[in-house]
């Protein structure tokens, strides 16, 4: 599947990478050219060196509100972090914005 997508190019891959970082990065490196596709990693659990490797491969990191509470999570935001939408439980009350007449 990755080979076919790489041939077509212009794809955005969203990869849930929790506890599978080495294998996932190997597949990304082997099959997805950096100049043709974008990869967003969700729930990244790798080491700092694996994060550097992912960045070198052109990957982006999905970062949720919980991750911004740690130095490690904030480091993703400062680099190739993208706003995540699937993280943790929301602990704040959200009210709708008032509509203008």
PDB file of N, CA and C in Angstrom:
ATOM      1  N   UNK A   1       0.807  -1.169   0.000  1.00  0.00           N
ATOM      2  CA  UNK A   1       0.000   0.000   0.000  1.00  0.00           C
ATOM      3  C   UNK A   1       0.873   1.265   0.000  1.00  0.00           C
ATOM      4  N   UNK A   2       1.919   1.259   0.809  1.00  0.00           N
ATOM      5  CA  UNK A   2       2.789   2.428   0.864  1.00  0.00           C
ATOM      6  C   UNK A   2       3.467   2.691  -0.475  1.00  0.00           C
ATOM      7  N   UNK A   3       3.859   1.629  -1.148  1.00  0.00           N
ATOM      8  CA  UNK A   3       4.487   1.798  -2.458  1.00  0.00           C
ATOM      9  C   UNK A   3       3.526   2.464  -3.442  1.00  0.00           C
ATOM     10  N   UNK A   4       2.278   2.031  -3.457  1.00  0.00           N
ATOM     11  CA  UNK A   4       1.283   2.597  -4.376  1.00  0.00           C
ATOM     12  C   UNK A   4       1.015   4.061  -4.060  1.00  0.00           C
ATOM     13  N   UNK A   5       0.918   4.382  -2.785  1.00  0.00           N
ATOM     14  CA  UNK A   5       0.692   5.775  -2.388  1.00  0.00           C
ATOM     15  C   UNK A   5       1.887   6.639  -2.748  1.00  0.00           C
ATOM     16  N   UNK A   6       3.087   6.116  -2.553  1.00  0.00           N
ATOM     17  CA  UNK A   6       4.296   6.866  -2.892  1.00  0.00           C
ATOM     18  C   UNK A   6       4.363   7.128  -4.398  1.00  0.00           C
ATOM     19  N   UNK A   7       3.940   6.153  -5.197  1.00  0.00           N
ATOM     20  CA  UNK A   7       3.923   6.337  -6.645  1.00  0.00           C
ATOM     21  C   UNK A   7       2.980   7.466  -7.042  1.00  0.00           C
ATOM     22  N   UNK A   8       1.830   7.539  -6.395  1.00  0.00           N
ATOM     23  CA  UNK A   8       0.846   8.572  -6.706  1.00  0.00           C
ATOM     24  C   UNK A   8       1.320   9.941  -6.214  1.00  0.00           C
ATOM     25  N   UNK A   9       1.966   9.968  -5.051  1.00  0.00           N
ATOM     26  CA  UNK A   9       2.483  11.217  -4.486  1.00  0.00           C
ATOM     27  C   UNK A   9       1.387  12.135  -3.976  1.00  0.00           C
ATOM     28  N   UNK A  10       1.809  13.165  -3.248  1.00  0.00           N
ATOM     29  CA  UNK A  10       0.870  14.158  -2.759  1.00  0.00           C
ATOM     30  C   UNK A  10      -0.072  13.689  -1.669  1.00  0.00           C
ATOM     31  N   UNK A  11       0.276  12.638  -0.964  1.00  0.00           N
ATOM     32  CA  UNK A  11      -0.590  12.094   0.089  1.00  0.00           C
ATOM     33  C   UNK A  11      -0.196  12.652   1.451  1.00  0.00           C
ATOM     34  N   UNK A  12      -1.154  12.712   2.352  1.00  0.00           N
ATOM     35  CA  UNK A  12      -0.892  13.027   3.753  1.00  0.00           C
ATOM     36  C   UNK A  12      -1.236  11.782   4.542  1.00  0.00           C
ATOM     37  N   UNK A  13      -0.242  11.246   5.234  1.00  0.00           N
ATOM     38  CA  UNK A  13      -0.432  10.037   6.023  1.00  0.00           C
ATOM     39  C   UNK A  13      -0.556  10.418   7.486  1.00  0.00           C
ATOM     40  N   UNK A  14      -1.533   9.885   8.155  1.00  0.00           N
ATOM     41  CA  UNK A  14      -1.664  10.065   9.584  1.00  0.00           C
ATOM     42  C   UNK A  14      -1.412   8.698  10.210  1.00  0.00           C
ATOM     43  N   UNK A  15      -0.361   8.618  11.020  1.00  0.00           N
ATOM     44  CA  UNK A  15       0.119   7.328  11.519  1.00  0.00           C
ATOM     45  C   UNK A  15       0.072   7.308  13.044  1.00  0.00           C
ATOM     46  N   UNK A  16      -0.704   6.384  13.587  1.00  0.00           N
ATOM     47  CA  UNK A  16      -0.728   6.189  15.036  1.00  0.00           C
ATOM     48  C   UNK A  16       0.456   5.287  15.362  1.00  0.00           C
ATOM     49  N   UNK A  17       1.430   5.862  16.052  1.00  0.00           N
ATOM     50  CA  UNK A  17       2.752   5.268  16.153  1.00  0.00           C
ATOM     51  C   UNK A  17       3.080   4.778  17.560  1.00  0.00           C
ATOM     52  N   UNK A  18       2.118   4.779  18.458  1.00  0.00           N
ATOM     53  CA  UNK A  18       2.369   4.425  19.848  1.00  0.00           C
ATOM     54  C   UNK A  18       3.012   3.029  19.959  1.00  0.00           C
ATOM     55  N   UNK A  19       4.132   2.965  20.638  1.00  0.00           N
ATOM     56  CA  UNK A  19       4.904   1.740  20.900  1.00  0.00           C
ATOM     57  C   UNK A  19       5.311   0.985  19.637  1.00  0.00           C
ATOM     58  N   UNK A  20       5.449   1.684  18.513  1.00  0.00           N
ATOM     59  CA  UNK A  20       5.891   1.027  17.278  1.00  0.00           C
ATOM     60  C   UNK A  20       6.818   1.939  16.480  1.00  0.00           C
ATOM     61  N   UNK A  21       7.510   2.821  17.164  1.00  0.00           N
ATOM     62  CA  UNK A  21       8.306   3.847  16.499  1.00  0.00           C
ATOM     63  C   UNK A  21       9.381   3.276  15.575  1.00  0.00           C
ATOM     64  N   UNK A  22      10.240   2.366  16.032  1.00  0.00           N
ATOM     65  CA  UNK A  22      11.316   1.898  15.134  1.00  0.00           C
ATOM     66  C   UNK A  22      10.789   1.290  13.826  1.00  0.00           C
ATOM     67  N   UNK A  23       9.783   0.436  13.933  1.00  0.00           N
ATOM     68  CA  UNK A  23       9.245  -0.217  12.733  1.00  0.00           C
ATOM     69  C   UNK A  23       8.572   0.798  11.819  1.00  0.00           C
ATOM     70  N   UNK A  24       7.810   1.725  12.385  1.00  0.00           N
ATOM     71  CA  UNK A  24       7.112   2.726  11.577  1.00  0.00           C
ATOM     72  C   UNK A  24       8.104   3.636  10.854  1.00  0.00           C
ATOM     73  N   UNK A  25       9.134   4.091  11.558  1.00  0.00           N
ATOM     74  CA  UNK A  25      10.130   4.965  10.916  1.00  0.00           C
ATOM     75  C   UNK A  25      10.864   4.231   9.805  1.00  0.00           C
ATOM     76  N   UNK A  26      11.122   2.962  10.005  1.00  0.00           N
ATOM     77  CA  UNK A  26      11.782   2.166   8.958  1.00  0.00           C
ATOM     78  C   UNK A  26      10.921   2.122   7.695  1.00  0.00           C
ATOM     79  N   UNK A  27       9.619   1.902   7.852  1.00  0.00           N
ATOM     80  CA  UNK A  27       8.713   1.853   6.699  1.00  0.00           C
ATOM     81  C   UNK A  27       8.598   3.222   6.018  1.00  0.00           C
ATOM     82  N   UNK A  28       8.519   4.260   6.833  1.00  0.00           N
ATOM     83  CA  UNK A  28       8.446   5.621   6.270  1.00  0.00           C
ATOM     84  C   UNK A  28       9.697   5.919   5.458  1.00  0.00           C
ATOM     85  N   UNK A  29      10.850   5.595   6.025  1.00  0.00           N
ATOM     86  CA  UNK A  29      12.113   5.853   5.329  1.00  0.00           C
ATOM     87  C   UNK A  29      12.217   5.046   4.036  1.00  0.00           C
ATOM     88  N   UNK A  30      11.775   3.807   4.091  1.00  0.00           N
ATOM     89  CA  UNK A  30      11.912   2.903   2.949  1.00  0.00           C
ATOM     90  C   UNK A  30      10.942   3.234   1.814  1.00  0.00           C
ATOM     91  N   UNK A  31       9.708   3.630   2.136  1.00  0.00           N
ATOM     92  CA  UNK A  31       8.682   3.715   1.103  1.00  0.00           C
ATOM     93  C   UNK A  31       8.151   5.110   0.769  1.00  0.00           C
ATOM     94  N   UNK A  32       8.351   6.092   1.642  1.00  0.00           N
ATOM     95  CA  UNK A  32       7.716   7.384   1.405  1.00  0.00           C
ATOM     96  C   UNK A  32       8.748   8.482   1.176  1.00  0.00           C
ATOM     97  N   UNK A  33       8.948   8.893  -0.058  1.00  0.00           N
ATOM     98  CA  UNK A  33       9.903   9.958  -0.343  1.00  0.00           C
ATOM     99  C   UNK A  33       9.474  11.266   0.323  1.00  0.00           C
ATOM    100  N   UNK A  34      10.415  11.955   0.934  1.00  0.00           N
ATOM    101  CA  UNK A  34      10.119  13.197   1.650  1.00  0.00           C
ATOM    102  C   UNK A  34       9.547  14.275   0.749  1.00  0.00           C
ATOM    103  N   UNK A  35       9.932  14.281  -0.490  1.00  0.00           N
ATOM    104  CA  UNK A  35       9.508  15.353  -1.387  1.00  0.00           C
ATOM    105  C   UNK A  35       8.134  15.125  -2.008  1.00  0.00           C
ATOM    106  N   UNK A  36       7.495  14.008  -1.699  1.00  0.00           N
ATOM    107  CA  UNK A  36       6.217  13.705  -2.344  1.00  0.00           C
ATOM    108  C   UNK A  36       5.057  13.542  -1.393  1.00  0.00           C
ATOM    109  N   UNK A  37       5.313  13.233  -0.144  1.00  0.00           N
ATOM    110  CA  UNK A  37       4.241  12.928   0.794  1.00  0.00           C
ATOM    111  C   UNK A  37       4.508  13.592   2.145  1.00  0.00           C
ATOM    112  N   UNK A  38       3.476  13.733   2.962  1.00  0.00           N
ATOM    113  CA  UNK A  38       3.611  14.270   4.322  1.00  0.00           C
ATOM    114  C   UNK A  38       3.139  13.216   5.308  1.00  0.00           C
ATOM    115  N   UNK A  39       3.847  13.103   6.415  1.00  0.00           N
ATOM    116  CA  UNK A  39       3.496  12.124   7.443  1.00  0.00           C
ATOM    117  C   UNK A  39       3.299  12.859   8.764  1.00  0.00           C
ATOM    118  N   UNK A  40       2.139  12.618   9.399  1.00  0.00           N
ATOM    119  CA  UNK A  40       1.846  13.170  10.722  1.00  0.00           C
ATOM    120  C   UNK A  40       1.796  12.004  11.695  1.00  0.00           C
ATOM    121  N   UNK A  41       2.648  12.056  12.713  1.00  0.00           N
ATOM    122  CA  UNK A  41       2.725  10.989  13.701  1.00  0.00           C
ATOM    123  C   UNK A  41       1.867  11.336  14.915  1.00  0.00           C
ATOM    124  N   UNK A  42       0.974  10.427  15.280  1.00  0.00           N
ATOM    125  CA  UNK A  42       0.112  10.603  16.446  1.00  0.00           C
ATOM    126  C   UNK A  42       0.611   9.713  17.582  1.00  0.00           C
ATOM    127  N   UNK A  43       0.500  10.198  18.787  1.00  0.00           N
ATOM    128  CA  UNK A  43       0.884   9.451  19.990  1.00  0.00           C
ATOM    129  C   UNK A  43       2.317   8.931  19.885  1.00  0.00           C
ATOM    130  N   UNK A  44       3.221   9.817  19.526  1.00  0.00           N
ATOM    131  CA  UNK A  44       4.635   9.462  19.406  1.00  0.00           C
ATOM    132  C   UNK A  44       5.184   9.092  20.780  1.00  0.00           C
ATOM    133  N   UNK A  45       5.769   7.905  20.892  1.00  0.00           N
ATOM    134  CA  UNK A  45       6.306   7.420  22.171  1.00  0.00           C
ATOM    135  C   UNK A  45       7.792   7.121  22.085  1.00  0.00           C
ATOM    136  N   UNK A  46       8.436   7.608  21.055  1.00  0.00           N
ATOM    137  CA  UNK A  46       9.850   7.290  20.845  1.00  0.00           C
ATOM    138  C   UNK A  46      10.792   8.133  21.678  1.00  0.00           C
ATOM    139  N   UNK A  47      12.049   7.817  21.535  1.00  0.00           N
ATOM    140  CA  UNK A  47      13.119   8.519  22.248  1.00  0.00           C
ATOM    141  C   UNK A  47      13.433   9.842  21.539  1.00  0.00           C
ATOM    142  N   UNK A  48      14.316  10.628  22.147  1.00  0.00           N
ATOM    143  CA  UNK A  48      14.739  11.884  21.513  1.00  0.00           C
ATOM    144  C   UNK A  48      15.441  11.612  20.190  1.00  0.00           C
ATOM    145  N   UNK A  49      16.267  10.557  20.143  1.00  0.00           N
ATOM    146  CA  UNK A  49      16.966  10.254  18.886  1.00  0.00           C
ATOM    147  C   UNK A  49      15.977   9.797  17.810  1.00  0.00           C
ATOM    148  N   UNK A  50      14.923   9.082  18.204  1.00  0.00           N
ATOM    149  CA  UNK A  50      13.904   8.680  17.235  1.00  0.00           C
ATOM    150  C   UNK A  50      13.095   9.896  16.773  1.00  0.00           C
ATOM    151  N   UNK A  51      12.884  10.857  17.667  1.00  0.00           N
ATOM    152  CA  UNK A  51      12.201  12.092  17.268  1.00  0.00           C
ATOM    153  C   UNK A  51      13.047  12.856  16.254  1.00  0.00           C
ATOM    154  N   UNK A  52      14.359  12.895  16.482  1.00  0.00           N
ATOM    155  CA  UNK A  52      15.249  13.553  15.516  1.00  0.00           C
ATOM    156  C   UNK A  52      15.209  12.831  14.170  1.00  0.00           C
ATOM    157  N   UNK A  53      15.209  11.509  14.209  1.00  0.00           N
ATOM    158  CA  UNK A  53      15.145  10.740  12.965  1.00  0.00           C
ATOM    159  C   UNK A  53      13.839  11.031  12.234  1.00  0.00           C
ATOM    160  N   UNK A  54      12.722  11.053  12.957  1.00  0.00           N
ATOM    161  CA  UNK A  54      11.426  11.346  12.345  1.00  0.00           C
ATOM    162  C   UNK A  54      11.440  12.736  11.712  1.00  0.00           C
ATOM    163  N   UNK A  55      12.033  13.696  12.401  1.00  0.00           N
ATOM    164  CA  UNK A  55      12.126  15.058  11.871  1.00  0.00           C
ATOM    165  C   UNK A  55      12.972  15.079  10.608  1.00  0.00           C
ATOM    166  N   UNK A  56      14.081  14.352  10.615  1.00  0.00           N
ATOM    167  CA  UNK A  56      14.950  14.248   9.439  1.00  0.00           C
ATOM    168  C   UNK A  56      14.194  13.643   8.261  1.00  0.00           C
ATOM    169  N   UNK A  57      13.279  12.717   8.560  1.00  0.00           N
ATOM    170  CA  UNK A  57      12.477  12.089   7.504  1.00  0.00           C
ATOM    171  C   UNK A  57      11.341  12.998   7.039  1.00  0.00           C
ATOM    172  N   UNK A  58      11.207  14.166   7.655  1.00  0.00           N
ATOM    173  CA  UNK A  58      10.170  15.109   7.246  1.00  0.00           C
ATOM    174  C   UNK A  58       8.840  14.928   7.952  1.00  0.00           C
ATOM    175  N   UNK A  59       8.801  14.122   8.994  1.00  0.00           N
ATOM    176  CA  UNK A  59       7.552  13.871   9.709  1.00  0.00           C
ATOM    177  C   UNK A  59       7.144  15.064  10.555  1.00  0.00           C
ATOM    178  N   UNK A  60       5.851  15.158  10.799  1.00  0.00           N
ATOM    179  CA  UNK A  60       5.271  16.136  11.702  1.00  0.00           C
ATOM    180  C   UNK A  60       4.703  15.369  12.892  1.00  0.00           C
ATOM    181  N   UNK A  61       4.482  16.060  14.009  1.00  0.00           N
ATOM    182  CA  UNK A  61       3.963  15.422  15.216  1.00  0.00           C
ATOM    183  C   UNK A  61       2.619  16.024  15.579  1.00  0.00           C
ATOM    184  N   UNK A  62       1.630  15.170  15.819  1.00  0.00           N
ATOM    185  CA  UNK A  62       0.349  15.632  16.321  1.00  0.00           C
ATOM    186  C   UNK A  62       0.515  15.846  17.825  1.00  0.00           C
ATOM    187  N   UNK A  63       0.232  17.058  18.281  1.00  0.00           N
ATOM    188  CA  UNK A  63       0.439  17.413  19.689  1.00  0.00           C
ATOM    189  C   UNK A  63      -0.900  17.816  20.282  1.00  0.00           C
ATOM    190  N   UNK A  64      -1.277  17.164  21.388  1.00  0.00           N
ATOM    191  CA  UNK A  64      -2.528  17.525  22.044  1.00  0.00           C
ATOM    192  C   UNK A  64      -2.248  18.350  23.298  1.00  0.00           C
ATOM    193  N   UNK A  65      -3.286  18.835  23.925  1.00  0.00           N
ATOM    194  CA  UNK A  65      -3.139  19.717  25.088  1.00  0.00           C
ATOM    195  C   UNK A  65      -2.346  19.058  26.211  1.00  0.00           C
ATOM    196  N   UNK A  66      -2.554  17.774  26.445  1.00  0.00           N
ATOM    197  CA  UNK A  66      -1.816  17.081  27.508  1.00  0.00           C
ATOM    198  C   UNK A  66      -0.315  17.099  27.255  1.00  0.00           C
ATOM    199  N   UNK A  67       0.077  16.983  25.994  1.00  0.00           N
ATOM    200  CA  UNK A  67       1.500  16.943  25.664  1.00  0.00           C
ATOM    201  C   UNK A  67       2.187  18.277  25.924  1.00  0.00           C
ATOM    202  N   UNK A  68       1.451  19.372  25.852  1.00  0.00           N
ATOM    203  CA  UNK A  68       2.073  20.680  26.046  1.00  0.00           C
ATOM    204  C   UNK A  68       2.406  20.957  27.504  1.00  0.00           C
ATOM    205  N   UNK A  69       2.027  20.057  28.384  1.00  0.00           N
ATOM    206  CA  UNK A  69       2.331  20.224  29.807  1.00  0.00           C
ATOM    207  C   UNK A  69       3.711  19.694  30.176  1.00  0.00           C
ATOM    208  N   UNK A  70       4.382  19.036  29.235  1.00  0.00           N
ATOM    209  CA  UNK A  70       5.718  18.496  29.516  1.00  0.00           C
ATOM    210  C   UNK A  70       6.753  19.166  28.615  1.00  0.00           C
ATOM    211  N   UNK A  71       8.005  19.168  29.075  1.00  0.00           N
ATOM    212  CA  UNK A  71       9.086  19.731  28.250  1.00  0.00           C
ATOM    213  C   UNK A  71       9.184  18.992  26.924  1.00  0.00           C
ATOM    214  N   UNK A  72       9.033  17.678  26.973  1.00  0.00           N
ATOM    215  CA  UNK A  72       9.133  16.871  25.763  1.00  0.00           C
ATOM    216  C   UNK A  72       8.038  17.237  24.766  1.00  0.00           C
ATOM    217  N   UNK A  73       6.803  17.337  25.253  1.00  0.00           N
ATOM    218  CA  UNK A  73       5.696  17.706  24.376  1.00  0.00           C
ATOM    219  C   UNK A  73       5.867  19.091  23.798  1.00  0.00           C
ATOM    220  N   UNK A  74       6.325  20.029  24.628  1.00  0.00           N
ATOM    221  CA  UNK A  74       6.550  21.392  24.141  1.00  0.00           C
ATOM    222  C   UNK A  74       7.642  21.423  23.082  1.00  0.00           C
ATOM    223  N   UNK A  75       8.615  20.520  23.174  1.00  0.00           N
ATOM    224  CA  UNK A  75       9.672  20.499  22.155  1.00  0.00           C
ATOM    225  C   UNK A  75       9.108  20.116  20.788  1.00  0.00           C
ATOM    226  N   UNK A  76       8.057  19.297  20.749  1.00  0.00           N
ATOM    227  CA  UNK A  76       7.421  18.962  19.475  1.00  0.00           C
ATOM    228  C   UNK A  76       6.690  20.167  18.910  1.00  0.00           C
ATOM    229  N   UNK A  77       6.034  20.933  19.784  1.00  0.00           N
ATOM    230  CA  UNK A  77       5.313  22.118  19.334  1.00  0.00           C
ATOM    231  C   UNK A  77       6.285  23.106  18.710  1.00  0.00           C
ATOM    232  N   UNK A  78       7.448  23.263  19.328  1.00  0.00           N
ATOM    233  CA  UNK A  78       8.436  24.222  18.840  1.00  0.00           C
ATOM    234  C   UNK A  78       9.011  23.800  17.491  1.00  0.00           C
ATOM    235  N   UNK A  79       8.997  22.519  17.202  1.00  0.00           N
ATOM    236  CA  UNK A  79       9.579  22.043  15.951  1.00  0.00           C
ATOM    237  C   UNK A  79       8.527  21.791  14.888  1.00  0.00           C
ATOM    238  N   UNK A  80       8.127  20.561  14.732  1.00  0.00           N
ATOM    239  CA  UNK A  80       7.208  20.183  13.673  1.00  0.00           C
ATOM    240  C   UNK A  80       5.872  19.730  14.240  1.00  0.00           C
ATOM    241  N   UNK A  81       5.448  20.361  15.329  1.00  0.00           N
ATOM    242  CA  UNK A  81       4.184  20.012  15.969  1.00  0.00           C
ATOM    243  C   UNK A  81       2.984  20.551  15.211  1.00  0.00           C
ATOM    244  N   UNK A  82       1.935  19.780  15.212  1.00  0.00           N
ATOM    245  CA  UNK A  82       0.659  20.171  14.612  1.00  0.00           C
ATOM    246  C   UNK A  82      -0.418  19.929  15.660  1.00  0.00           C
ATOM    247  N   UNK A  83      -1.460  20.716  15.628  1.00  0.00           N
ATOM    248  CA  UNK A  83      -2.524  20.610  16.623  1.00  0.00           C
ATOM    249  C   UNK A  83      -3.215  19.256  16.510  1.00  0.00           C
ATOM    250  N   UNK A  84      -3.166  18.493  17.594  1.00  0.00           N
ATOM    251  CA  UNK A  84      -3.834  17.190  17.627  1.00  0.00           C
ATOM    252  C   UNK A  84      -5.267  17.351  18.075  1.00  0.00           C
ATOM    253  N   UNK A  85      -6.101  16.389  17.749  1.00  0.00           N
ATOM    254  CA  UNK A  85      -7.512  16.486  18.077  1.00  0.00           C
ATOM    255  C   UNK A  85      -8.023  15.269  18.827  1.00  0.00           C
ATOM    256  N   UNK A  86      -7.168  14.335  19.112  1.00  0.00           N
ATOM    257  CA  UNK A  86      -7.640  13.071  19.663  1.00  0.00           C
ATOM    258  C   UNK A  86      -7.047  12.758  21.025  1.00  0.00           C
ATOM    259  N   UNK A  87      -6.532  13.730  21.709  1.00  0.00           N
ATOM    260  CA  UNK A  87      -5.796  13.418  22.917  1.00  0.00           C
ATOM    261  C   UNK A  87      -6.544  13.645  24.191  1.00  0.00           C
ATOM    262  N   UNK A  88      -6.291  12.759  25.121  1.00  0.00           N
ATOM    263  CA  UNK A  88      -6.731  12.928  26.487  1.00  0.00           C
ATOM    264  C   UNK A  88      -8.155  13.401  26.653  1.00  0.00           C
ATOM    265  N   UNK A  89      -8.580  13.443  27.884  1.00  0.00           N
ATOM    266  CA  UNK A  89      -9.937  13.914  28.130  1.00  0.00           C
ATOM    267  C   UNK A  89      -9.911  15.425  28.285  1.00  0.00           C
ATOM    268  N   UNK A  90     -10.941  16.062  27.837  1.00  0.00           N
ATOM    269  CA  UNK A  90     -11.037  17.514  27.947  1.00  0.00           C
ATOM    270  C   UNK A  90     -11.603  17.840  29.321  1.00  0.00           C
ATOM    271  N   UNK A  91     -10.867  18.654  30.072  1.00  0.00           N
ATOM    272  CA  UNK A  91     -11.261  18.945  31.437  1.00  0.00           C
ATOM    273  C   UNK A  91     -11.855  20.337  31.597  1.00  0.00           C
ATOM    274  N   UNK A  92     -11.991  21.080  30.549  1.00  0.00           N
ATOM    275  CA  UNK A  92     -12.532  22.422  30.677  1.00  0.00           C
ATOM    276  C   UNK A  92     -13.894  22.493  30.005  1.00  0.00           C
ATOM    277  N   UNK A  93     -14.705  23.383  30.482  1.00  0.00           N
ATOM    278  CA  UNK A  93     -16.043  23.568  29.921  1.00  0.00           C
ATOM    279  C   UNK A  93     -15.955  24.493  28.728  1.00  0.00           C
ATOM    280  N   UNK A  94     -16.517  24.075  27.641  1.00  0.00           N
ATOM    281  CA  UNK A  94     -16.527  24.880  26.429  1.00  0.00           C
ATOM    282  C   UNK A  94     -17.951  25.341  26.146  1.00  0.00           C
ATOM    283  N   UNK A  95     -18.115  26.624  25.954  1.00  0.00           N
ATOM    284  CA  UNK A  95     -19.445  27.122  25.621  1.00  0.00           C
ATOM    285  C   UNK A  95     -19.402  27.683  24.204  1.00  0.00           C
ATOM    286  N   UNK A  96     -20.513  27.622  23.505  1.00  0.00           N
ATOM    287  CA  UNK A  96     -20.513  28.120  22.121  1.00  0.00           C
ATOM    288  C   UNK A  96     -20.330  29.630  22.082  1.00  0.00           C
ATOM    289  N   UNK A  97     -19.747  30.104  21.002  1.00  0.00           N
ATOM    290  CA  UNK A  97     -19.592  31.548  20.806  1.00  0.00           C
ATOM    291  C   UNK A  97     -20.958  32.124  20.468  1.00  0.00           C
ATOM    292  N   UNK A  98     -21.253  33.323  21.001  1.00  0.00           N
ATOM    293  CA  UNK A  98     -22.547  33.934  20.656  1.00  0.00           C
ATOM    294  C   UNK A  98     -22.586  34.333  19.181  1.00  0.00           C
ATOM    295  N   UNK A  99     -23.728  34.186  18.582  1.00  0.00           N
ATOM    296  CA  UNK A  99     -23.915  34.552  17.177  1.00  0.00           C
ATOM    297  C   UNK A  99     -24.332  36.006  17.093  1.00  0.00           C
ATOM    298  N   UNK A 100     -23.790  36.706  16.121  1.00  0.00           N
ATOM    299  CA  UNK A 100     -24.184  38.107  15.895  1.00  0.00           C
ATOM    300  C   UNK A 100     -25.427  38.123  15.015  1.00  0.00           C
ATOM    301  N   UNK A 101     -26.334  39.014  15.342  1.00  0.00           N
ATOM    302  CA  UNK A 101     -27.576  39.119  14.572  1.00  0.00           C
ATOM    303  C   UNK A 101     -27.365  39.803  13.242  1.00  0.00           C
TER     304      UNK A 101
END
